[in-house]
Coordinates of C-alpha atoms in Angstrom, one line a residue:
X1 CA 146.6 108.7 23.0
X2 CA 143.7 107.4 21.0
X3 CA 140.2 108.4 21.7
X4 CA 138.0 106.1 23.6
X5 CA 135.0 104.7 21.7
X6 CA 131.7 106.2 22.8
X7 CA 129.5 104.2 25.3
X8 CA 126.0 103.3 23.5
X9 CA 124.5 102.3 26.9
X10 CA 123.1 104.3 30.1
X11 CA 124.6 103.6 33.1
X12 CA 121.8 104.9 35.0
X13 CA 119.1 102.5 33.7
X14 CA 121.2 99.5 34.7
X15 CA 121.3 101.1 38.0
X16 CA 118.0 102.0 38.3
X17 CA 116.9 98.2 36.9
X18 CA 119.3 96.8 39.9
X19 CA 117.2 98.9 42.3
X20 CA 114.1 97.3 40.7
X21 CA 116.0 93.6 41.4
X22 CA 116.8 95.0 45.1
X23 CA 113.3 95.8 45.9
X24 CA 111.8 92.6 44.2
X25 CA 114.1 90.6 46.3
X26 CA 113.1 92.8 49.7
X27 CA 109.1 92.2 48.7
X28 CA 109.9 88.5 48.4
X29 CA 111.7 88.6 51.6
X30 CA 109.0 90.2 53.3
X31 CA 106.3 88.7 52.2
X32 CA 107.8 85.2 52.7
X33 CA 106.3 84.8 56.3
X34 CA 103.0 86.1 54.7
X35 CA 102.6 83.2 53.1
X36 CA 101.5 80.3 55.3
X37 CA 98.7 82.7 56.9
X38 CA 97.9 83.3 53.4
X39 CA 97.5 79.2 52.2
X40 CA 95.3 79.2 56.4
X41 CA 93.2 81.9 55.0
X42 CA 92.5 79.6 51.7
X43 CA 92.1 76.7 53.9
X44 CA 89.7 78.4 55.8
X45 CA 87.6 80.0 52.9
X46 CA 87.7 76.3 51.4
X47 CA 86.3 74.6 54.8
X48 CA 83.3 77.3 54.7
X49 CA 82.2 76.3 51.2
X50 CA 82.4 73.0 51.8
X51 CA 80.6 73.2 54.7
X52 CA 78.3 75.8 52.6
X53 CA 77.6 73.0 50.3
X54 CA 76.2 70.3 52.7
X55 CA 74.2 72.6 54.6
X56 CA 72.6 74.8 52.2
X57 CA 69.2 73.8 52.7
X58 CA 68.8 74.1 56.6
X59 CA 68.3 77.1 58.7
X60 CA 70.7 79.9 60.3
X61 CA 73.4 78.8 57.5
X62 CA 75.4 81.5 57.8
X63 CA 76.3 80.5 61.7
X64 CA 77.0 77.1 60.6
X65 CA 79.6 78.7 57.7
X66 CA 80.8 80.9 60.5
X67 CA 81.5 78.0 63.1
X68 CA 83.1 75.8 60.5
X69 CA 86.0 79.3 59.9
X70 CA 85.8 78.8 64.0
X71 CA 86.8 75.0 64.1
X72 CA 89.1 75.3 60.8
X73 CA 91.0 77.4 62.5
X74 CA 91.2 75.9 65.9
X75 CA 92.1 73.0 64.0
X76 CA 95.5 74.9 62.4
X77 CA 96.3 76.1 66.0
X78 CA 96.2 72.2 67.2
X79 CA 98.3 71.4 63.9
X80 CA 101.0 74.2 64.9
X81 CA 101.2 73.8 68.3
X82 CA 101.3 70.2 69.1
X83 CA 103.0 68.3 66.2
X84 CA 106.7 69.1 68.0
X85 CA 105.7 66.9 70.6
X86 CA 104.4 64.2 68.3
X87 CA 107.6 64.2 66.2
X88 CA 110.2 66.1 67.9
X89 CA 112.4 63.3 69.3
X90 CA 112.3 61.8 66.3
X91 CA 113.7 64.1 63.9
X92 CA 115.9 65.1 67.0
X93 CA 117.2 62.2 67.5
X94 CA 118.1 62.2 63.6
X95 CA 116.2 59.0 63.0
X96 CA 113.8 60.8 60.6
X97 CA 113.9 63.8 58.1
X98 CA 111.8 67.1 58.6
X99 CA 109.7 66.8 55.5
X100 CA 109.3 63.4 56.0
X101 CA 108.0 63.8 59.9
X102 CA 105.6 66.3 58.6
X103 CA 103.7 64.4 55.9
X104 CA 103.9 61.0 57.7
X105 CA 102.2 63.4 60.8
X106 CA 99.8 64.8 58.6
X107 CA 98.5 61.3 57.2
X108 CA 98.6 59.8 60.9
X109 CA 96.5 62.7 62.1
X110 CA 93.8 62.5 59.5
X111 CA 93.6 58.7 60.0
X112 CA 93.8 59.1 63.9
X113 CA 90.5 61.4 63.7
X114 CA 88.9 59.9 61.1
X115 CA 88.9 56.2 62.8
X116 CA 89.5 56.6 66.3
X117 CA 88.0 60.6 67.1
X118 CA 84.3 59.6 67.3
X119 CA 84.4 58.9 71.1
X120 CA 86.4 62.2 72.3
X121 CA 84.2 64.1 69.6
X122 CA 80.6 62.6 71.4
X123 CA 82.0 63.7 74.7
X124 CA 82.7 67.4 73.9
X125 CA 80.1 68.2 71.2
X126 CA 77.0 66.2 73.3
X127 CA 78.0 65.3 77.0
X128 CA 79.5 68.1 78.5
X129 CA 76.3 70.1 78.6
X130 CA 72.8 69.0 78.3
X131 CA 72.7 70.1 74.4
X132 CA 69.4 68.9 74.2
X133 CA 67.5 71.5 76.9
X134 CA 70.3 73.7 74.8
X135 CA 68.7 72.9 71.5
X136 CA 65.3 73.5 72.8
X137 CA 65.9 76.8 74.0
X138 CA 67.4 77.8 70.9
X139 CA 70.8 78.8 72.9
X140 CA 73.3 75.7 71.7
X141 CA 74.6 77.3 68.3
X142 CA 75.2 80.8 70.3
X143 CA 76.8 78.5 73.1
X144 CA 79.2 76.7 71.0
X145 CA 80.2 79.4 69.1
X146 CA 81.0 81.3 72.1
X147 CA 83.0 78.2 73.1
X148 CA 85.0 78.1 70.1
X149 CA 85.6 81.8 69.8
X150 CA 87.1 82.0 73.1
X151 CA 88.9 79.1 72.9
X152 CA 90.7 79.9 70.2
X153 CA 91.5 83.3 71.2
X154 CA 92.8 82.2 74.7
X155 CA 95.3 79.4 73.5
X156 CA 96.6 82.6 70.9
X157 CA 97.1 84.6 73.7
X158 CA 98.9 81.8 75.5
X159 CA 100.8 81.1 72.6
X160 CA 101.8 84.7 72.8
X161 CA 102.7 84.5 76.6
X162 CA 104.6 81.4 75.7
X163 CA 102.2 79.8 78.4
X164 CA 102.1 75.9 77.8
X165 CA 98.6 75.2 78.0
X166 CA 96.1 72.7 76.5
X167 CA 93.9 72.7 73.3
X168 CA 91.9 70.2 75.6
X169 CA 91.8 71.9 78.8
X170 CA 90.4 75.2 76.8
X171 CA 87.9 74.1 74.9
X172 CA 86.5 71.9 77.7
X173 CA 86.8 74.8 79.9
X174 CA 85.0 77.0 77.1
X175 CA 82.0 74.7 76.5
X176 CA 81.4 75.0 80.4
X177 CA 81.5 78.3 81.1
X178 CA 79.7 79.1 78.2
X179 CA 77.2 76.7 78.9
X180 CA 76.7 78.3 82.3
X181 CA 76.7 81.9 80.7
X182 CA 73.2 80.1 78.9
X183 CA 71.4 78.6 81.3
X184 CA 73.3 78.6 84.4
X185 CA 75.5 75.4 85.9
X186 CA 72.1 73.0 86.2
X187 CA 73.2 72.8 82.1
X188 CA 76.4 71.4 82.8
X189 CA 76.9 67.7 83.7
X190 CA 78.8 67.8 86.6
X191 CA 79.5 64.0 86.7
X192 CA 81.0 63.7 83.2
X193 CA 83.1 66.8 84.3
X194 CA 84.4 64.8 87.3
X195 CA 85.4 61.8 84.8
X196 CA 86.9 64.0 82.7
X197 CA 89.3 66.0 85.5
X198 CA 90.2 62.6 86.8
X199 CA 91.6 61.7 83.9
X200 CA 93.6 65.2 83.3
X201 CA 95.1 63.9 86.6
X202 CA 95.6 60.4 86.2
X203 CA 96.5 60.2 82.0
X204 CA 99.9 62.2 82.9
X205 CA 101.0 60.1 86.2
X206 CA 99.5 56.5 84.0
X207 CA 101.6 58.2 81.1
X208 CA 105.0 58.5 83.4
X209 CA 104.5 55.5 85.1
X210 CA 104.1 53.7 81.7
X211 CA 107.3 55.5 80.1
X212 CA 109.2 54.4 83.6
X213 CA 108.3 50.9 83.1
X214 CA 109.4 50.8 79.2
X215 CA 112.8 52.1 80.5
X216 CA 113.1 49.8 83.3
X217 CA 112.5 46.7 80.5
X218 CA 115.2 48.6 77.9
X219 CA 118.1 49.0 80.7
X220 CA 117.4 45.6 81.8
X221 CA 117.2 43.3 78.6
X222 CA 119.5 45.8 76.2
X223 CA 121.5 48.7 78.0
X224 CA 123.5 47.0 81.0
X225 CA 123.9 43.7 79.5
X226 CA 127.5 42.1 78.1
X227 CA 126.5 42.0 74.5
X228 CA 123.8 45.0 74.0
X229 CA 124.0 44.5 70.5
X230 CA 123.0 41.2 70.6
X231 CA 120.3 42.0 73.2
X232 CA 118.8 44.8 70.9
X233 CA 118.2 42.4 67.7
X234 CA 116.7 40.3 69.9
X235 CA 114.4 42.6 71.5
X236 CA 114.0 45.3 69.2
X237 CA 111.8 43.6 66.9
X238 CA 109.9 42.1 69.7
X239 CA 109.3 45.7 70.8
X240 CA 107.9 47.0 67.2
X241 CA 106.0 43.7 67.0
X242 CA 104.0 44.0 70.3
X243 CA 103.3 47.8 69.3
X244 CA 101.8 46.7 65.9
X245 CA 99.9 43.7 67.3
X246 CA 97.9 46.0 69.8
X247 CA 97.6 48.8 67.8
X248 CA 95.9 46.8 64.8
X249 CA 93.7 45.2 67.9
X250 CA 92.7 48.3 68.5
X251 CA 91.5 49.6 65.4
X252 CA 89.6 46.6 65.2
X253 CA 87.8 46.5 68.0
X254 CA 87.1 50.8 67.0
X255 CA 86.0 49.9 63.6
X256 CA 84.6 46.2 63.4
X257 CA 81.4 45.9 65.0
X258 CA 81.2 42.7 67.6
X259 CA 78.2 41.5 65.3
X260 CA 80.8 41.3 62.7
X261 CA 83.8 40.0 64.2
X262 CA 84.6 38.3 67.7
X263 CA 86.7 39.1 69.8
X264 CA 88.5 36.5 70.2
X265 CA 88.8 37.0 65.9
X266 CA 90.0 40.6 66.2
X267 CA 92.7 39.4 69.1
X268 CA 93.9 36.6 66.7
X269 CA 94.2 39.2 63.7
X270 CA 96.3 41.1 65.9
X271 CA 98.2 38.6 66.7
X272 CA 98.6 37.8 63.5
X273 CA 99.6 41.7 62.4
X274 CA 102.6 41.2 65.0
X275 CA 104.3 38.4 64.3
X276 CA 104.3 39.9 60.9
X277 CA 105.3 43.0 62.3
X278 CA 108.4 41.5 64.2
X279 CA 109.7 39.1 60.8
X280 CA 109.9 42.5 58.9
X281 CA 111.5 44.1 61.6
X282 CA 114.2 41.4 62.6
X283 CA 115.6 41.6 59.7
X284 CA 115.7 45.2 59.2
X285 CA 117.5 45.7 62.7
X286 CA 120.4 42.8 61.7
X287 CA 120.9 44.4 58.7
X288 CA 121.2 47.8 60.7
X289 CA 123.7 46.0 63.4
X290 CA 126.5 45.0 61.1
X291 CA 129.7 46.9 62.0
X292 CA 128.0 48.3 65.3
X293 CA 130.0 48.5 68.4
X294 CA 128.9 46.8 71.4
X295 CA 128.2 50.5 73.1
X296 CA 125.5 52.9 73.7
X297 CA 125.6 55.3 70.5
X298 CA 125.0 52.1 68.8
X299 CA 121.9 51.8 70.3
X300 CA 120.7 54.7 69.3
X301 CA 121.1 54.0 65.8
X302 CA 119.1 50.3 66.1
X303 CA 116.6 52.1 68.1
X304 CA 115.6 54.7 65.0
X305 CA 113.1 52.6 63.8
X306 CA 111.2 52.0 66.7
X307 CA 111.5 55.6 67.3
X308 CA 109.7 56.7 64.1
X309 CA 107.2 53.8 64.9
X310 CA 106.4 55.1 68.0
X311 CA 105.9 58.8 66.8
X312 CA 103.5 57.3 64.2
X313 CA 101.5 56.1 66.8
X314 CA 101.8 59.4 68.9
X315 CA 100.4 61.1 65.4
X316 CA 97.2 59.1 65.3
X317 CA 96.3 59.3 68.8
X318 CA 97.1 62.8 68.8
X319 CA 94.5 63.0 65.8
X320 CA 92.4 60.4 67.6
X321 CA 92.2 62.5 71.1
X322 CA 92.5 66.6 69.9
X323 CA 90.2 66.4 66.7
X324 CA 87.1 66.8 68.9
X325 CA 88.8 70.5 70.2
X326 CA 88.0 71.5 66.8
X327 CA 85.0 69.9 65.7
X328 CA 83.6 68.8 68.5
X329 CA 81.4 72.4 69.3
X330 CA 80.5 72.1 65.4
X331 CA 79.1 69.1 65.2
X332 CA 76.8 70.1 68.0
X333 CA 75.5 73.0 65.8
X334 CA 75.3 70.4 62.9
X335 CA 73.2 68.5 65.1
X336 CA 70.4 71.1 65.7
X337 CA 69.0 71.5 62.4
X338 CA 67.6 68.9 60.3
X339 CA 69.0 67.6 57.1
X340 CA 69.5 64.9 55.1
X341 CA 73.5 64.8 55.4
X342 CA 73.3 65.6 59.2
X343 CA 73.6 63.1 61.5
X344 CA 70.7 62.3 64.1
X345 CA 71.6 63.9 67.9
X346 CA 73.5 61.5 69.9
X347 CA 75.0 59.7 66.5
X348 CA 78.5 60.3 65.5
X349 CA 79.8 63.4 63.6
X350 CA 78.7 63.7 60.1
X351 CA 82.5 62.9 58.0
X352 CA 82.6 65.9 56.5
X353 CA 82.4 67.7 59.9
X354 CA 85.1 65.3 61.0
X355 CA 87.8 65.6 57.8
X356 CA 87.6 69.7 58.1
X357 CA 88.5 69.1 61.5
X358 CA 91.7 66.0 60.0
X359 CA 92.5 68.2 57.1
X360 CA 93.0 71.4 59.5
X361 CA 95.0 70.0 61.8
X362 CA 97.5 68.6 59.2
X363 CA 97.1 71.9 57.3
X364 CA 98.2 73.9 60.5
X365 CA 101.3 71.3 61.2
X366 CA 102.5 71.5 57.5
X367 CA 102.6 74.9 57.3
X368 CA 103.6 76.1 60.7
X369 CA 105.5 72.9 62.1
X370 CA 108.8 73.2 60.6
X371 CA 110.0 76.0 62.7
X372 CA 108.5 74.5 65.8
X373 CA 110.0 70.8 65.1
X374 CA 113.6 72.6 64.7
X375 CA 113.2 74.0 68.2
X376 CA 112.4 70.9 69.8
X377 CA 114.4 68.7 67.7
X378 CA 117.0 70.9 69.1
X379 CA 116.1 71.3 72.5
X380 CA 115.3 67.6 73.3
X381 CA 118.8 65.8 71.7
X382 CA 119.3 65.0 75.0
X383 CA 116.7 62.7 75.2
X384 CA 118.3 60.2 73.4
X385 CA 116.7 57.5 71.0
X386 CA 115.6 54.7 73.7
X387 CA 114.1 57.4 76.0
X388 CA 112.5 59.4 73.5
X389 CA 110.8 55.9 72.0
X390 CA 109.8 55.4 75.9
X391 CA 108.2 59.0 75.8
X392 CA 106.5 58.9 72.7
X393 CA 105.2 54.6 73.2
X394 CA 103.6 55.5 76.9
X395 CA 102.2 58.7 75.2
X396 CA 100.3 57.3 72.4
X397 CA 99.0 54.2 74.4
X398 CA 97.7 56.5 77.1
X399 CA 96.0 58.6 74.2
X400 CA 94.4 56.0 72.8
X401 CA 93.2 54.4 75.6
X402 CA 91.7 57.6 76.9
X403 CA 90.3 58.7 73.2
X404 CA 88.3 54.7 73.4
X405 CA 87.0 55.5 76.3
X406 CA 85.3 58.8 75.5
X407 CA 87.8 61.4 77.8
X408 CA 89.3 64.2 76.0
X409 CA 92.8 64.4 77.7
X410 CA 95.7 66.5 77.4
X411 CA 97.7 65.2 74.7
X412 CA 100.8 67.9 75.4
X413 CA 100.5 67.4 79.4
X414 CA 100.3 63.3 79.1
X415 CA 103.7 63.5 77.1
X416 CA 105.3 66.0 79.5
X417 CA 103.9 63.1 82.5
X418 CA 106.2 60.6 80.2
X419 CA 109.1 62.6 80.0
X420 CA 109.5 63.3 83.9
X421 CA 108.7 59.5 84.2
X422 CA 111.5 59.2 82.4
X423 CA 113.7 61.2 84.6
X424 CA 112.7 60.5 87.3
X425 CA 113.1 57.2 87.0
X426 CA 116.5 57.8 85.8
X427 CA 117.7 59.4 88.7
X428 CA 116.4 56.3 91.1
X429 CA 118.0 54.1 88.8
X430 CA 120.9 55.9 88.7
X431 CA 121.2 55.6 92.4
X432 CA 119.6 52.1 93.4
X433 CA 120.3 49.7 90.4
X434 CA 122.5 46.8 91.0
X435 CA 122.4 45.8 87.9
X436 CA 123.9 49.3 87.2
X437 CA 126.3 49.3 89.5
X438 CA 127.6 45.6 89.0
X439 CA 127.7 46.4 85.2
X440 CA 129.6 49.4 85.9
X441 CA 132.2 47.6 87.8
X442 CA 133.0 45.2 85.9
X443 CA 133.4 47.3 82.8
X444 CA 135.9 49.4 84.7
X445 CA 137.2 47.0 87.0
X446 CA 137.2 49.0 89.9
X447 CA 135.4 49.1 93.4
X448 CA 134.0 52.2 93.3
X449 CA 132.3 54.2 90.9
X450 CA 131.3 57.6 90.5
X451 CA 130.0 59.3 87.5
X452 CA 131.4 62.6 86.6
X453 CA 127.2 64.2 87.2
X454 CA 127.5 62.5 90.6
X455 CA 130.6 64.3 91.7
X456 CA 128.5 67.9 91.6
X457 CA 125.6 67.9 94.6
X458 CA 125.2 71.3 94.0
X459 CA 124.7 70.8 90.2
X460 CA 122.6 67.6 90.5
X461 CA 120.2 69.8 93.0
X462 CA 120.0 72.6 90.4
X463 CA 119.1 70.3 88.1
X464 CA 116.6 68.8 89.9
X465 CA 114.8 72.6 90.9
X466 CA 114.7 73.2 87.4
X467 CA 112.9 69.9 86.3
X468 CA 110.7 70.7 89.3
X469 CA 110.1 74.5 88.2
X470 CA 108.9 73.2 85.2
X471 CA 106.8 70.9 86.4
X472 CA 104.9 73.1 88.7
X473 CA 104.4 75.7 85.5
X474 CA 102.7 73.1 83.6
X475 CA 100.3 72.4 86.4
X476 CA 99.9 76.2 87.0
X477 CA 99.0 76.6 83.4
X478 CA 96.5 73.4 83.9
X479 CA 95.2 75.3 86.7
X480 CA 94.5 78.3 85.4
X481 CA 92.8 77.8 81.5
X482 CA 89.9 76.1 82.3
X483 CA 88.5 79.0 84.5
X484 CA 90.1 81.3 81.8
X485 CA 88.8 79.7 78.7
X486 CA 85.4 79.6 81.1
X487 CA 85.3 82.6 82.1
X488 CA 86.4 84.3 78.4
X489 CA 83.6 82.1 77.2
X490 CA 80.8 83.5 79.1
X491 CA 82.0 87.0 78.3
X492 CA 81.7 85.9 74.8
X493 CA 78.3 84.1 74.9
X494 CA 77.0 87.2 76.3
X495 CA 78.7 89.7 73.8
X496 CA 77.1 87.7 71.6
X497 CA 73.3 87.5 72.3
X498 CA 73.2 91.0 73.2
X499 CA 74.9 91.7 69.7
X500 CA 73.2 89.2 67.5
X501 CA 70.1 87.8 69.3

């Protein structure tokens, strides 16, 4: 038997470089979730030298540095938490990609709080509290850090608890309590409070109602009809050409002062954006109805454009509305010094102020949406196309109308509102509709009918405790973080003076 050459390598170093491989490959798989706290931790160190730059020559700098890393990264926990509910349905229902929902979000946002945010922002950074007695008594950059501080830490801790709470709700509840903590309540003004709990109550009910309504219109003119297809190339573009008309009304009458431009002129321009609105969309949904069966699922595939429309909109008034969580204690503590790139008290927030606030919240939903828009894509197929546009239309128009008028509402709680309007009104439909019922029969040609769901009391009770249940948690968590975020505030303000003052 011949003699086997000699081997000229070392099986040991090819070993020992395949433990080097195994442990690069563990380091990059541990260190893989590191990295999106890693790019928030550059975003936040950006924010502060930006900030740094435009008020370098006032006083107590280093606070106003500090509160912009505050608001930044309030700003990346608004991005994180609430984009699902802006975009959710819509990648769930399939009608738009993942990476497309996040970077049509993030531009929606930014434009949402850079046109529309001024309102929400005066209310929380100037009318909550008297922030001129606060400015006098030097205690308004103390109080608004406080605010922010605990605010943040309180919707982490709820995030942690899985709690579903409000961005809105806590830093409104924060600016109170630390305002009392200050001065006592004579700082607070009770009578904006009272607007602004009115309309915690009424935005979700207006919200549900609203959704309700849309569905009631849908069923009617689309659903239960003999030819829905032909019903939904009819009305679909009607639909996405009444959304555009108001909403570019609506950014007119925000941006164009009356000086400038009528009213009458900004109504005809809107007008004017619809009809153009609905002769790009009528085409769009014909093109989309050829070989389409005259049933439901079919539906659902006509109604994706409307869909992503409508979570558009939900973007910008998100942005529009939960901006001034962020930013809105900032600018107050941009207010109280004097400089030429700070705005005058009572004027609107200087635009750098108001982009750290856009860019964070886009920031936060790029980096930490993904994972969360999975879960609800996943969670919420159920809510099929036509009800998800429902949820998401009566959403954003509450929003915005809110965010005009100055009230900074719950963005998360007035979608919830929409999508029990939605069931709700589902299971009285179900029930009471003789359009239903008439459709029904003559589709099956038979005298009675009875849905499988219907057959089940027991399960249509359970059900209905569980939509209940969470119903009742949402209000509890309502209830209970503004005089948590209050109370963590005062603790706050105080730990503060005593440390720093």
């Amino acid at each position: 038997m011949p003699d086997r050459p000699a081997r000229l390598t070392k099986p040991t170093l090819d070993k020992d470089l395949d433990k080097l491989t195994h442990v690069e490959d563990t380091i990059r798989y541990v260190t893989r979730p590191l990295v999106a706290p890693g790019i928030a931790l550059i975003f936040l160190g950006l924010a502060m030298l930006f900030a740094g730059f435009y008020v370098l020559d006032r006083p107590r700098v280093t606070l106003t540095v500090a509160a912009t890393a505050l608001a930044g990264y309030m700003a990346l926990n608004i991005g994180a938490k609430d984009v699902a509910n802006n975009v959710g349905a819509a990648v769930g229902a399939r009608a738009i990609t993942i990476p497309s929902a996040l970077v049509m979000a993030a531009i929606c946002e930014i434009l949402g709080a850079t046109i529309a945010g001024g309102p929400v922002i005066a209310t929380v950074s100037s009318h909550i509290v008297d922030v001129t007695e606060a400015a006098n008594t030097g205690k308004l950059t103390w109080l608004m850090m406080a605010a922010l501080l605990s605010a943040a830490i309180w919707i982490n801790l709820a995030t942690w608890l899985k709690a579903p709470v409000s961005t809105t709700h806590a830093i409104v509840g924060a600016v109170v309590g630390a305002g009392i903590a200050s001065s006592g309540p004579g700082l607070v003004n009770w009578h904006v409070m009272l607007a602004i709990s009115s309309a915690w109550v009424v935005t979700p009910i207006l919200a549900g109602a609203l959704a309700a309504l849309f569905l009631f219109f849908i069923k009617t003119f689309i659903i239960y009809r003999e030819d829905k297809i032909a019903g939904a190339k009819y009305w679909i573009p009607v639909l996405m050409g009444v959304m555009a008309g108001i909403f570019a009304t609506y950014i007119l009458v925000q941006t164009t002062p009356a000086e400038n431009l009528s009213g009458s002129a900004k109504a005809l321009i809107g007008l004017g954006v619809g009809l153009a609105a609905w002769l790009i969309a009528r085409p769009l949904v014909i093109r989309q109805s050829v070989g389409l069966d005259n049933k439901n699922s079919a539906l659902r595939t006509l109604f994706r454009l409307p869909l992503v429309g409508s979570a558009a909109l939900l973007s910008f008034a998100h942005g529009a509305n939960d901006v001034a969580n962020a930013i809105g204690p900032l600018a107050a503590i941009v207010r109280a010094g004097g400089s030429k790139f700070v705005a005058p008290p009572g004027g609107p927030a200087p635009l750098w102020v108001v982009l750290i606030g856009a860019c964070g919240i886009s920031v936060g939903l790029l980096l930490f949406g993904p994972r969360l828009i999975r879960l609800v894509g996943e969670q919420i197929t159920k809510l099929n196309p036509m009800r998800a546009y429902c949820v998401a239309l009566s959403a954003a128009s509450t929003v915005i109308v809110a965010a005009s008028l100055g009230l900074p509402v719950s963005s998360t709680h007035v979608a919830v509102g929409s999508v029990f309007g939605v069931g709700f009104f589902r299971e009285w439909y179900t029930t009471h509709s003789k359009r239903r019922l008439a459709y029904l029969r003559h589709k099956s040609e038979h005298l009675e009918i009875e849905e499988p769901e219907e057959r089940n009391i027991d399960e249509i009770r359970r059900r209905r405790l569980v939509r209940r249940s969470h119903f009742m948690t949402i209000i509890a968590a309502w209830i209970v973080t503004v005089p948590v975020s209050a109370t963590l505030a005062a603790i706050v303000y105080w730990a503060m003076v005593a440390l720093f003052v």
